[in-house]
């Protein structure tokens, strides 16, 4: 089996350029395509030159159909709308689709579940090893400490991030909800303003901060009577997400179709 041919979607963006670099550095992987929006000034440029790793002979294109027809997998940190279009093409081509996009609506998730009947999809709000280990710890802590400990999740990202809470914060919230055996949607507290009254028992609170160039910081607080447990992760380099995404693509090659998460890739899920 030859190197896995990977397409980077959003190759002109900050994360896309890091993905191009990591694909080039990873044994067993090669860049076969690079995609950007049709109105991007990067169209036609060499993806390697734009990413700062030298000319590699792969031009940035706005034609996902052609790129996906000639690949084994897609690395996708774009937008929900773009991801849904790519999911349809990836399912038709039966290639691995690694999704780091966040901000999905329930209808989007239903569409991804349908696409996963025909292709391998690995979707995660965060591809790093550290965050997924953190999620496992959060789930265990929530189960062990019980409802008398209030759970608050605080995240901070750069000023350009458009969705809140972050995908990672929601991943951690889902982990806490699993530990408590509750549904996150019905126990999620997203905003506080004005006279809110006392804290709702059993709620999982979220707070989102935005500013500067922060890559990603997440803290989960378990606040009880007389004591508080804090679990945290700080991302210092975007390459941790890119390395995880490439690892997920290689892992997904020749797997049977289905919807997977990063915990499956890292062997952290119960059924791994």
Backbone as JSON, one array per atom type, in Angstrom:
{
  "sequence": "XXXXXXXXXXXXXXXXXXXXXXXXXXXXXXXXXXXXXXXXXXXXXXXXXXXXXXXXXXXXXXXXXXXXXXXXXXXXXXXXXXXXXXXXXXXXXXXXXXXXXXXXXXXXXXXXXXXXXXXXXXXXXXXXXXXXXXXXXXXXXXXXXXXXXXXXXXXXXXXXXXXXXXXXXXXXXXXXXXXXXXXXXXXXXXXXXXXXXXXXXXXXXXXXXXXXXXXXXXXXXXXXXXXXXXXXXXXXXXXXXXXXXXXXXXXXXXXXXXXXXXXXXXXXXXXX",
  "N": [[0.85, -1.2, 0.0], [0.6, 2.17, -0.92], [1.68, 5.55, -0.1], [-0.71, 7.48, 1.73], [-2.94, 9.45, 0.01], [-3.69, 12.72, 0.49], [-6.03, 15.4, 0.74], [-6.07, 18.79, 1.5], [-8.46, 20.82, 2.76], [-9.38, 24.26, 2.69], [-6.81, 25.27, 2.4], [-5.47, 27.67, 2.22], [-5.78, 29.03, 4.56], [-4.89, 29.71, 8.07], [-4.88, 27.31, 9.62], [-5.03, 25.47, 7.55], [-2.59, 25.82, 6.21], [-0.81, 24.9, 8.13], [-1.62, 22.24, 8.22], [-0.83, 21.39, 5.66], [1.97, 21.53, 5.97], [2.35, 19.55, 7.97], [1.39, 17.22, 6.75], [3.33, 16.93, 4.77], [5.48, 16.3, 6.36], [4.92, 13.85, 7.47], [5.49, 10.41, 7.58], [4.19, 8.04, 5.28], [2.12, 9.56, 4.37], [0.95, 11.82, 1.86], [0.6, 14.9, 0.08], [-2.0, 15.36, -2.07], [-3.8, 17.15, -3.04], [-5.07, 20.51, -2.74], [-7.34, 22.78, -1.42], [-9.27, 25.79, -1.79], [-11.46, 28.65, -1.33], [-13.31, 29.83, -4.18], [-12.93, 32.54, -4.62], [-10.52, 33.1, -3.48], [-7.33, 34.64, -3.21], [-5.26, 32.88, -3.28], [-5.62, 30.88, -5.11], [-4.26, 28.78, -7.52], [-1.68, 29.09, -6.62], [1.31, 27.47, -5.4], [0.85, 25.02, -2.98], [2.72, 24.23, -1.08], [4.64, 26.27, -1.1], [3.09, 28.42, -0.19], [2.58, 27.5, 2.36], [5.02, 27.61, 3.47], [6.9, 25.6, 3.23], [8.31, 25.07, 0.96], [8.38, 24.45, -2.64], [6.07, 22.08, -3.85], [4.65, 21.14, -5.92], [1.89, 20.99, -5.93], [-0.92, 22.62, -6.72], [-3.08, 25.14, -5.43], [-6.54, 24.8, -5.54], [-9.96, 25.4, -6.63], [-11.66, 23.36, -7.07], [-13.26, 20.94, -5.75], [-14.39, 18.48, -6.53], [-12.72, 17.29, -8.47], [-10.35, 17.1, -6.95], [-11.05, 15.38, -4.82], [-11.73, 13.11, -6.17], [-9.32, 12.02, -6.73], [-7.96, 11.1, -4.45], [-7.26, 9.72, -1.13], [-8.17, 10.61, 1.24], [-9.59, 13.39, 3.09], [-8.71, 16.34, 4.72], [-10.22, 18.51, 6.86], [-10.82, 21.56, 8.05], [-12.8, 23.73, 8.0], [-15.7, 25.38, 7.31], [-19.09, 24.94, 8.52], [-20.89, 24.89, 6.28], [-19.2, 24.45, 4.05], [-18.01, 22.06, 4.86], [-20.2, 20.29, 4.83], [-20.73, 20.11, 2.08], [-18.35, 18.95, 1.22], [-18.52, 16.55, 2.6], [-20.53, 15.16, 1.26], [-19.29, 14.7, -1.24], [-17.05, 13.22, -0.4], [-18.28, 10.97, 0.66], [-19.45, 9.9, -1.63], [-17.16, 9.23, -3.04], [-16.06, 7.43, -1.33], [-13.98, 7.97, 0.51], [-11.78, 8.76, 3.26], [-12.86, 11.12, 5.63], [-11.76, 13.6, 7.54], [-12.73, 15.65, 10.08], [-12.36, 18.73, 11.49], [-13.83, 20.93, 11.77], [-15.98, 23.26, 13.45], [-19.02, 24.43, 15.11], [-21.37, 23.31, 14.16], [-24.85, 22.8, 13.36], [-27.79, 20.98, 14.55], [-29.03, 19.85, 12.23], [-26.89, 19.71, 10.46], [-25.32, 17.77, 11.7], [-26.94, 15.55, 11.46], [-26.79, 15.2, 8.7], [-24.08, 14.53, 8.43], [-24.03, 12.11, 9.78], [-25.54, 10.59, 8.01], [-23.85, 10.62, 5.76], [-21.76, 9.15, 6.79], [-22.57, 6.58, 6.55], [-21.55, 5.67, 4.26], [-18.88, 6.24, 4.1], [-15.75, 6.62, 5.89], [-15.82, 8.75, 8.58], [-14.13, 10.9, 10.65], [-14.75, 12.87, 13.25], [-14.09, 15.61, 15.34], [-14.16, 17.99, 17.96], [-11.71, 18.71, 18.76], [-8.49, 17.74, 17.92], [-6.26, 17.04, 19.36], [-4.03, 15.06, 21.4], [-3.77, 15.69, 24.11], [-6.16, 17.13, 24.79], [-8.12, 15.19, 24.35], [-7.41, 13.28, 26.22], [-7.9, 14.86, 28.43], [-10.7, 15.1, 28.21], [-11.45, 12.47, 28.82], [-10.68, 12.38, 31.48], [-12.34, 14.36, 32.54], [-14.86, 13.19, 32.19], [-14.61, 10.99, 33.94], [-14.2, 12.33, 36.37], [-16.63, 13.74, 36.63], [-18.4, 11.65, 36.93], [-17.46, 10.51, 39.29], [-17.47, 12.54, 41.25], [-20.1, 13.47, 41.44], [-23.44, 15.05, 41.52], [-23.39, 17.08, 43.44], [-21.24, 18.64, 43.01], [-20.67, 21.5, 41.19], [-20.37, 22.11, 37.69], [-18.32, 23.97, 35.59], [-17.28, 25.28, 32.52], [-14.7, 26.94, 31.01], [-13.52, 28.75, 28.27], [-11.01, 30.12, 26.07], [-10.23, 31.87, 23.1], [-8.64, 33.12, 20.06], [-9.31, 36.39, 18.66], [-10.57, 36.2, 16.19], [-12.16, 33.98, 16.04], [-15.29, 32.51, 15.27], [-17.4, 31.04, 16.37], [-19.13, 30.07, 19.35], [-20.01, 28.33, 22.34], [-16.63, 27.0, 22.05], [-15.74, 24.24, 19.88], [-14.19, 22.44, 21.28], [-14.84, 23.04, 23.95], [-17.5, 22.19, 23.96], [-17.08, 19.49, 23.44], [-15.85, 18.76, 25.84], [-17.97, 19.36, 27.54], [-19.83, 17.44, 26.71], [-18.48, 15.18, 27.55], [-18.56, 15.54, 30.34], [-21.32, 15.42, 30.69], [-21.83, 12.77, 29.93], [-20.54, 11.5, 32.02], [-22.24, 12.19, 34.1], [-24.5, 11.01, 33.23], [-26.49, 12.41, 31.8], [-28.35, 14.54, 29.53], [-26.66, 16.8, 27.53], [-27.71, 18.99, 26.09], [-30.1, 19.7, 27.38], [-29.18, 20.42, 29.83], [-27.43, 22.47, 29.66], [-25.89, 25.56, 30.27], [-25.51, 28.54, 28.84], [-25.23, 31.34, 28.96], [-25.0, 34.22, 31.1], [-26.54, 37.02, 32.42], [-27.44, 40.03, 33.93], [-30.01, 39.89, 36.48], [-29.92, 36.82, 37.42], [-30.7, 34.92, 39.23], [-30.27, 32.1, 41.51], [-27.8, 29.54, 40.85], [-28.65, 26.97, 38.6], [-29.32, 23.74, 39.69], [-27.37, 20.96, 38.77], [-26.73, 21.91, 36.25], [-24.53, 22.4, 33.45], [-22.19, 24.71, 33.04], [-21.08, 27.22, 30.69], [-18.53, 29.43, 29.61], [-17.29, 31.88, 27.42], [-14.39, 33.36, 26.16], [-12.78, 35.84, 24.18], [-9.98, 37.02, 22.39], [-7.01, 38.69, 21.22], [-4.37, 36.59, 20.02], [-4.85, 34.04, 20.95], [-4.49, 30.58, 20.87], [-5.84, 28.4, 22.01], [-7.42, 27.77, 25.04], [-8.61, 25.88, 27.73], [-10.57, 25.26, 30.56], [-11.89, 23.25, 33.09], [-14.04, 23.38, 35.73], [-14.79, 21.88, 38.8], [-16.81, 22.55, 41.25], [-17.27, 22.3, 44.59], [-18.64, 22.08, 47.95], [-16.51, 23.74, 49.91], [-14.28, 22.87, 48.5], [-12.46, 22.72, 45.37], [-11.97, 21.41, 42.17], [-9.79, 21.69, 39.43], [-9.34, 21.21, 36.01], [-7.29, 21.42, 33.19], [-6.28, 22.54, 29.87], [-3.87, 23.82, 27.65], [-3.31, 25.02, 24.51], [-0.46, 25.48, 22.62], [0.52, 25.54, 20.09], [-0.62, 25.26, 16.79], [0.04, 23.0, 15.42], [-0.4, 20.71, 16.89], [-3.06, 20.04, 16.51], [-3.1, 19.57, 13.79], [-1.33, 17.41, 13.53], [-2.78, 15.47, 14.89], [-5.0, 15.28, 13.19], [-3.91, 14.26, 10.8], [-2.99, 11.83, 11.78], [-5.46, 10.69, 12.4], [-6.53, 10.39, 9.83], [-4.79, 8.49, 8.66], [-5.29, 6.39, 10.39], [-7.95, 5.9, 9.77], [-7.93, 4.81, 7.25], [-8.95, 2.15, 5.25], [-10.68, 1.31, 7.26], [-13.98, 0.25, 8.19], [-16.92, 1.9, 6.96], [-18.32, 4.62, 8.84], [-19.1, 6.73, 11.68], [-16.73, 8.24, 13.52], [-14.82, 9.23, 16.44], [-12.17, 11.25, 17.89], [-11.29, 9.98, 20.16], [-11.61, 7.3, 19.53], [-9.59, 6.95, 17.63], [-7.33, 7.35, 19.21], [-7.5, 5.3, 20.96], [-8.94, 5.64, 23.3], [-11.63, 5.37, 23.74], [-14.37, 3.36, 24.94], [-14.96, 1.25, 23.21], [-12.76, 0.98, 21.64]],
  "CA": [[0.0, 0.0, 0.0], [1.42, 3.37, -1.02], [1.35, 6.66, 0.8], [-2.09, 7.93, 1.69], [-3.07, 10.72, -0.71], [-4.57, 13.58, 1.29], [-6.42, 16.72, 0.28], [-6.31, 19.75, 2.58], [-9.47, 21.85, 2.48], [-9.03, 25.51, 3.36], [-5.34, 25.24, 2.44], [-4.91, 29.03, 2.28], [-5.96, 29.57, 5.9], [-3.84, 29.42, 9.05], [-4.86, 25.89, 9.94], [-4.76, 24.74, 6.33], [-1.16, 25.86, 5.92], [-0.16, 23.99, 9.07], [-1.93, 20.89, 7.76], [0.06, 21.1, 4.52], [3.29, 21.28, 6.53], [2.4, 18.28, 8.7], [1.27, 16.14, 5.77], [4.64, 16.8, 4.13], [6.43, 15.76, 7.33], [4.44, 12.59, 8.04], [5.71, 9.2, 6.78], [2.96, 7.34, 4.93], [1.14, 10.52, 3.87], [1.41, 12.76, 0.83], [-0.41, 15.87, -0.32], [-2.42, 15.19, -3.47], [-4.65, 18.25, -3.44], [-5.24, 21.61, -1.78], [-8.54, 23.5, -1.82], [-9.61, 27.09, -1.19], [-12.64, 29.25, -1.93], [-13.09, 30.28, -5.57], [-12.51, 33.94, -4.64], [-9.28, 33.25, -2.72], [-6.16, 35.04, -4.02], [-4.28, 31.8, -3.27], [-5.9, 29.93, -6.19], [-3.17, 28.67, -8.49], [-0.37, 29.11, -5.96], [1.8, 26.19, -4.89], [0.44, 24.9, -1.58], [3.9, 24.15, -0.23], [5.23, 27.61, -1.0], [2.22, 29.22, 0.68], [2.69, 26.98, 3.72], [6.37, 27.85, 3.97], [7.74, 24.39, 3.22], [8.92, 24.89, -0.35], [7.52, 24.02, -3.75], [5.78, 20.65, -3.83], [3.97, 20.77, -7.16], [0.45, 20.88, -5.73], [-1.51, 23.95, -6.82], [-4.34, 25.33, -4.72], [-7.63, 24.76, -6.5], [-11.33, 25.59, -6.13], [-12.42, 22.26, -7.67], [-13.23, 19.8, -4.83], [-14.77, 17.24, -7.19], [-11.51, 16.71, -9.07], [-9.38, 16.78, -5.91], [-11.5, 14.23, -4.03], [-11.73, 11.94, -7.05], [-7.95, 11.51, -6.86], [-7.34, 11.08, -3.12], [-7.7, 8.69, -0.19], [-8.73, 11.24, 2.41], [-9.72, 14.84, 3.13], [-8.52, 17.0, 6.02], [-11.21, 19.57, 6.7], [-11.04, 22.5, 9.14], [-13.33, 24.86, 7.24], [-16.94, 25.92, 7.87], [-20.14, 23.93, 8.4], [-21.43, 24.8, 4.92], [-18.18, 23.81, 3.22], [-17.84, 20.68, 5.31], [-21.32, 19.46, 4.36], [-20.53, 19.85, 0.66], [-17.25, 18.01, 1.11], [-18.97, 15.25, 3.12], [-21.26, 14.5, 0.17], [-18.31, 14.24, -2.22], [-16.22, 12.19, 0.22], [-19.1, 9.77, 0.77], [-19.58, 9.34, -2.98], [-15.86, 8.68, -3.44], [-15.69, 6.45, -0.31], [-12.68, 8.32, 1.08], [-11.8, 9.18, 4.67], [-13.12, 12.55, 5.82], [-11.39, 14.02, 8.89], [-13.4, 16.94, 10.25], [-12.08, 19.52, 12.68], [-14.75, 22.07, 11.72], [-16.9, 23.37, 14.58], [-20.16, 25.31, 14.87], [-22.44, 22.6, 13.46], [-26.23, 22.76, 13.85], [-28.29, 19.6, 14.56], [-29.27, 19.37, 10.88], [-25.59, 19.36, 9.9], [-24.88, 16.5, 12.3], [-27.74, 14.49, 10.83], [-26.22, 15.0, 7.38], [-22.81, 13.82, 8.58], [-24.36, 10.72, 10.12], [-25.96, 9.94, 6.76], [-22.65, 10.44, 4.94], [-20.92, 8.13, 7.42], [-23.01, 5.24, 6.14], [-20.85, 5.32, 3.02], [-17.45, 6.55, 4.19], [-15.22, 6.82, 7.24], [-15.75, 10.14, 9.03], [-13.62, 11.13, 12.0], [-15.08, 14.25, 13.61], [-13.81, 15.96, 16.72], [-13.98, 19.41, 18.25], [-10.29, 18.94, 19.02], [-7.75, 16.56, 17.48], [-5.03, 16.84, 20.12], [-3.99, 13.99, 22.39], [-3.99, 16.23, 25.45], [-7.57, 17.47, 25.02], [-8.91, 13.97, 24.44], [-7.14, 12.73, 27.55], [-8.63, 15.73, 29.36], [-12.11, 14.72, 28.16], [-11.61, 11.22, 29.57], [-10.58, 12.72, 32.91], [-13.55, 15.1, 32.9], [-15.95, 12.23, 32.32], [-14.42, 10.23, 35.17], [-14.41, 13.22, 37.51], [-18.06, 14.03, 36.74], [-19.05, 10.44, 37.45], [-17.0, 10.23, 40.64], [-17.8, 13.6, 42.21], [-21.54, 13.53, 41.64], [-24.12, 16.32, 41.23], [-23.15, 18.14, 44.44], [-20.18, 19.49, 42.47], [-21.08, 22.25, 40.01], [-19.4, 22.04, 36.59], [-18.2, 25.16, 34.76], [-16.26, 25.15, 31.48], [-14.28, 28.26, 30.53], [-12.6, 28.63, 27.13], [-10.57, 31.36, 25.45], [-9.63, 31.74, 21.78], [-8.28, 34.35, 19.36], [-10.42, 37.32, 18.38], [-11.22, 35.91, 14.91], [-13.02, 32.78, 16.11], [-16.66, 32.99, 15.04], [-18.42, 30.26, 17.06], [-18.99, 29.94, 20.79], [-18.73, 27.87, 22.87], [-15.77, 26.32, 21.11], [-16.0, 22.81, 19.7], [-13.53, 21.72, 22.37], [-15.65, 23.22, 25.16], [-18.66, 21.31, 23.84], [-16.57, 18.13, 23.61], [-15.68, 18.57, 27.28], [-19.3, 19.33, 28.13], [-20.41, 16.13, 26.43], [-17.81, 14.22, 28.44], [-19.12, 15.72, 31.67], [-22.7, 14.93, 30.66], [-21.79, 11.3, 29.96], [-20.2, 11.1, 33.39], [-23.41, 12.39, 34.95], [-25.61, 10.3, 32.6], [-27.53, 13.39, 31.49], [-28.29, 15.1, 28.19], [-26.04, 18.11, 27.63], [-28.56, 20.05, 25.54], [-31.11, 20.12, 28.36], [-28.52, 20.81, 31.08], [-26.38, 23.39, 29.28], [-26.12, 26.96, 30.6], [-24.58, 29.21, 27.93], [-25.05, 32.78, 29.16], [-25.53, 34.83, 32.32], [-26.54, 38.47, 32.32], [-28.5, 40.6, 34.75], [-30.42, 39.18, 37.69], [-30.15, 35.45, 36.92], [-31.13, 34.01, 40.27], [-29.24, 31.13, 41.9], [-27.36, 28.59, 39.84], [-29.52, 25.81, 38.44], [-28.67, 22.51, 40.11], [-27.16, 19.99, 37.7], [-26.38, 22.54, 34.98], [-23.13, 22.48, 33.03], [-22.06, 26.08, 32.58], [-20.05, 27.56, 29.71], [-18.15, 30.83, 29.46], [-16.4, 32.01, 26.26], [-13.59, 34.57, 26.1], [-12.14, 36.04, 22.89], [-9.03, 38.13, 22.37], [-5.64, 38.49, 20.78], [-4.06, 35.45, 19.15], [-4.88, 32.81, 21.76], [-4.79, 29.4, 20.07], [-6.92, 27.67, 22.68], [-7.27, 27.45, 26.46], [-9.84, 25.32, 28.27], [-10.54, 24.86, 31.97], [-13.13, 22.66, 33.61], [-14.09, 23.53, 37.17], [-15.75, 21.13, 39.61], [-16.86, 23.36, 42.47], [-18.08, 21.72, 45.65], [-18.65, 22.79, 49.23], [-15.22, 23.73, 50.59], [-13.15, 22.45, 47.66], [-12.66, 22.9, 43.93], [-11.04, 20.71, 41.29], [-9.63, 22.35, 38.13], [-8.65, 20.46, 34.97], [-7.03, 22.43, 32.16], [-5.41, 22.28, 28.74], [-3.46, 25.02, 26.93], [-2.69, 24.74, 23.21], [0.58, 26.47, 22.35], [0.92, 25.45, 18.68], [-1.66, 24.63, 15.99], [0.49, 21.74, 14.84], [-0.94, 19.57, 17.64], [-4.32, 19.66, 15.88], [-2.79, 19.03, 12.47], [-0.76, 16.07, 13.69], [-3.88, 14.58, 15.24], [-5.84, 15.07, 12.02], [-3.22, 13.33, 9.89], [-3.03, 10.53, 12.46], [-6.82, 10.18, 12.24], [-6.7, 9.97, 8.44], [-4.07, 7.24, 8.48], [-6.02, 5.38, 11.16], [-9.23, 5.6, 9.13], [-7.76, 4.13, 5.96], [-9.39, 0.75, 5.23], [-11.7, 1.02, 8.27], [-15.32, 0.22, 7.62], [-17.6, 3.19, 7.05], [-18.91, 4.92, 10.13], [-18.79, 8.02, 12.28], [-15.79, 8.01, 14.6], [-14.31, 10.4, 17.14], [-10.73, 11.16, 18.12], [-11.04, 8.99, 21.21], [-11.45, 6.01, 18.85], [-8.26, 6.96, 17.0], [-6.3, 7.31, 20.25], [-7.72, 4.15, 21.83], [-9.46, 6.09, 24.59], [-13.05, 5.06, 23.89], [-14.61, 2.05, 25.52], [-15.04, 0.21, 22.2], [-11.56, 1.02, 20.78]],
  "C": [[0.88, 1.24, 0.0], [1.03, 4.41, 0.0], [-0.11, 7.06, 0.63], [-2.16, 9.32, 1.07], [-4.12, 11.58, -0.01], [-4.8, 14.92, 0.62], [-6.64, 17.6, 1.51], [-7.32, 20.77, 2.1], [-9.14, 23.1, 3.28], [-7.52, 25.68, 3.45], [-4.71, 26.62, 2.53], [-5.02, 29.65, 3.67], [-4.84, 29.17, 6.84], [-3.74, 27.93, 9.35], [-4.52, 25.06, 8.71], [-3.28, 24.7, 6.01], [-0.38, 24.96, 6.87], [-0.41, 22.53, 8.67], [-1.03, 20.49, 6.6], [1.46, 20.76, 5.03], [3.37, 19.9, 7.17], [2.23, 17.1, 7.77], [2.62, 15.88, 5.13], [5.65, 16.13, 5.05], [6.11, 14.34, 7.78], [4.72, 11.4, 7.12], [4.38, 8.5, 6.51], [1.87, 8.25, 4.41], [1.76, 11.38, 2.8], [0.27, 13.69, 0.47], [-0.73, 15.68, -1.79], [-3.27, 16.34, -3.96], [-4.77, 19.29, -2.34], [-6.37, 22.49, -2.29], [-8.67, 24.84, -1.1], [-10.87, 27.6, -1.88], [-12.31, 29.79, -3.33], [-12.59, 31.71, -5.63], [-11.2, 34.18, -3.89], [-8.14, 33.68, -3.64], [-5.1, 33.95, -4.09], [-4.49, 30.81, -4.41], [-4.75, 29.97, -7.21], [-1.79, 28.7, -7.88], [0.03, 27.7, -5.53], [1.51, 26.11, -3.39], [1.63, 24.85, -0.64], [4.57, 25.49, -0.04], [4.41, 28.47, -0.05], [2.36, 28.79, 2.14], [4.09, 27.16, 4.3], [7.27, 26.64, 3.98], [8.32, 24.09, 1.84], [7.97, 24.36, -1.4], [7.33, 22.51, -3.74], [4.99, 20.21, -5.06], [2.48, 20.55, -7.02], [-0.14, 22.28, -5.72], [-2.83, 24.01, -6.05], [-5.46, 25.54, -5.74], [-8.96, 25.06, -5.82], [-12.24, 24.49, -6.65], [-12.38, 21.03, -6.77], [-13.56, 18.47, -5.51], [-13.54, 16.54, -7.77], [-10.52, 16.28, -7.98], [-9.77, 15.51, -5.16], [-11.54, 12.97, -4.88], [-10.36, 11.29, -7.13], [-7.25, 11.5, -5.51], [-7.87, 9.9, -2.31], [-8.35, 9.3, 1.04], [-8.71, 12.75, 2.32], [-9.53, 15.33, 4.56], [-9.25, 18.32, 5.97], [-11.4, 20.36, 7.99], [-11.58, 23.77, 8.5], [-14.54, 25.47, 7.94], [-18.02, 24.86, 7.73], [-20.68, 23.77, 6.98], [-20.46, 24.07, 3.99], [-18.02, 22.34, 3.58], [-18.98, 19.78, 4.81], [-21.18, 19.15, 2.87], [-19.42, 18.83, 0.45], [-17.66, 16.61, 1.58], [-19.73, 14.47, 2.05], [-20.29, 13.92, -0.85], [-17.46, 13.1, -1.66], [-16.99, 10.88, 0.35], [-19.26, 9.11, -0.59], [-18.3, 8.66, -3.42], [-15.37, 7.6, -2.47], [-14.28, 6.7, 0.23], [-12.85, 8.78, 2.52], [-11.99, 10.7, 4.74], [-12.84, 12.88, 7.29], [-11.87, 15.44, 9.09], [-13.03, 17.58, 11.59], [-12.92, 20.78, 12.74], [-15.64, 22.07, 12.96], [-18.05, 24.29, 14.2], [-21.31, 24.65, 14.13], [-23.8, 22.77, 14.16], [-26.71, 21.3, 13.84], [-28.53, 19.03, 13.16], [-27.97, 18.97, 10.19], [-25.15, 17.99, 10.41], [-25.67, 15.32, 11.74], [-27.19, 14.18, 9.44], [-24.91, 14.24, 7.44], [-23.04, 12.36, 8.94], [-24.8, 9.94, 8.89], [-24.76, 9.67, 5.86], [-21.77, 9.33, 5.47], [-21.4, 6.72, 7.14], [-22.23, 4.75, 4.93], [-19.35, 5.55, 3.09], [-17.05, 6.66, 5.66], [-15.16, 8.32, 7.51], [-15.19, 10.14, 10.44], [-13.86, 12.6, 12.31], [-14.77, 14.51, 15.07], [-13.67, 17.46, 16.85], [-12.53, 19.75, 18.54], [-9.55, 17.65, 18.71], [-6.53, 16.25, 18.34], [-5.16, 15.71, 21.14], [-4.35, 14.52, 23.77], [-5.44, 16.52, 25.75], [-8.41, 16.2, 25.15], [-8.64, 13.2, 25.72], [-7.88, 13.54, 28.62], [-10.11, 15.35, 29.39], [-12.37, 13.43, 28.93], [-11.56, 11.48, 31.07], [-11.82, 13.46, 33.39], [-14.73, 14.14, 33.09], [-15.83, 11.44, 33.63], [-14.67, 11.09, 36.41], [-15.89, 13.51, 37.72], [-18.8, 12.84, 37.34], [-18.71, 10.22, 38.92], [-17.5, 11.26, 41.65], [-19.3, 13.76, 42.44], [-22.11, 14.93, 41.51], [-23.93, 17.41, 42.27], [-21.99, 19.04, 44.04], [-20.69, 20.17, 41.21], [-19.98, 22.22, 38.96], [-19.47, 23.31, 35.76], [-17.05, 24.97, 33.78], [-15.96, 26.54, 30.91], [-13.27, 28.07, 29.4], [-12.24, 30.01, 26.61], [-9.88, 31.07, 24.14], [-9.32, 33.12, 21.2], [-9.52, 35.14, 18.95], [-11.18, 36.98, 17.1], [-12.14, 34.7, 14.95], [-14.48, 33.21, 16.09], [-17.72, 32.21, 15.8], [-18.1, 30.16, 18.56], [-20.2, 29.2, 21.35], [-17.9, 27.15, 21.8], [-16.16, 24.85, 20.98], [-15.36, 21.99, 20.81], [-14.32, 21.84, 23.67], [-16.87, 22.3, 25.12], [-18.25, 19.84, 23.97], [-16.4, 17.81, 25.09], [-17.02, 18.53, 28.01], [-19.99, 18.0, 27.91], [-19.78, 15.07, 27.32], [-18.37, 14.32, 29.86], [-20.55, 15.18, 31.74], [-22.75, 13.4, 30.67], [-21.48, 10.81, 31.36], [-21.37, 11.21, 34.34], [-24.64, 11.62, 34.43], [-26.8, 11.22, 32.37], [-27.35, 13.87, 30.05], [-27.73, 16.52, 28.27], [-26.97, 19.22, 27.17], [-29.56, 20.59, 26.56], [-30.51, 20.54, 29.7], [-27.41, 21.82, 30.84], [-26.78, 24.83, 29.6], [-25.08, 27.79, 29.86], [-24.33, 30.68, 28.25], [-25.64, 33.22, 30.49], [-25.44, 36.34, 32.17], [-27.69, 38.99, 33.16], [-28.79, 39.77, 35.98], [-30.84, 37.75, 37.29], [-30.73, 34.51, 37.95], [-30.04, 33.0, 40.58], [-28.93, 30.16, 40.75], [-28.3, 27.39, 39.81], [-28.77, 24.54, 38.8], [-28.55, 21.54, 38.93], [-26.76, 20.58, 36.37], [-24.88, 22.44, 34.72], [-22.94, 23.84, 32.38], [-20.91, 26.27, 31.61], [-19.79, 29.06, 29.73], [-17.1, 30.92, 28.35], [-15.71, 33.37, 26.28], [-12.9, 34.64, 24.74], [-11.18, 37.21, 22.95], [-7.67, 37.73, 21.84], [-5.47, 37.31, 19.85], [-4.08, 34.13, 19.88], [-5.29, 31.62, 20.9], [-5.92, 28.59, 20.7], [-6.58, 27.36, 24.12], [-8.61, 26.98, 27.0], [-9.63, 24.89, 29.72], [-11.91, 24.32, 32.37], [-13.06, 22.71, 35.13], [-15.15, 22.6, 37.76], [-15.76, 21.79, 40.97], [-17.81, 22.74, 43.47], [-18.03, 22.56, 46.9], [-17.28, 22.65, 49.88], [-14.05, 23.26, 49.76], [-13.5, 22.61, 46.19], [-11.56, 22.16, 43.16], [-10.99, 21.44, 39.95], [-8.81, 21.45, 37.2], [-8.48, 21.38, 33.77], [-6.15, 21.9, 31.04], [-5.13, 23.6, 28.04], [-2.77, 24.58, 25.64], [-1.7, 25.85, 22.89], [0.98, 26.5, 20.87], [-0.18, 24.71, 17.91], [-1.25, 23.27, 15.42], [-0.05, 20.54, 15.61], [-2.26, 19.1, 17.03], [-4.06, 19.02, 14.52], [-2.22, 17.62, 12.57], [-1.85, 15.05, 14.05], [-4.76, 14.28, 14.04], [-5.21, 14.11, 11.03], [-3.2, 11.93, 10.48], [-4.4, 9.88, 12.28], [-7.06, 9.67, 10.82], [-6.02, 8.63, 8.19], [-4.76, 6.09, 9.21], [-7.29, 4.95, 10.41], [-9.11, 4.85, 7.81], [-8.08, 2.64, 6.1], [-10.27, 0.35, 6.41], [-13.05, 0.92, 7.57], [-16.0, 1.57, 7.84], [-18.25, 3.37, 8.41], [-18.47, 6.28, 10.62], [-17.96, 7.78, 13.53], [-15.4, 9.34, 15.25], [-12.83, 10.19, 17.44], [-10.4, 10.17, 19.23], [-10.9, 7.59, 20.63], [-10.05, 5.89, 18.27], [-7.18, 6.74, 18.04], [-6.46, 6.13, 21.2], [-8.26, 4.49, 23.19], [-10.93, 5.76, 24.8], [-13.21, 3.63, 24.38], [-14.58, 0.94, 24.49], [-13.83, 0.22, 21.26], [-10.85, -0.32, 20.81]]
}
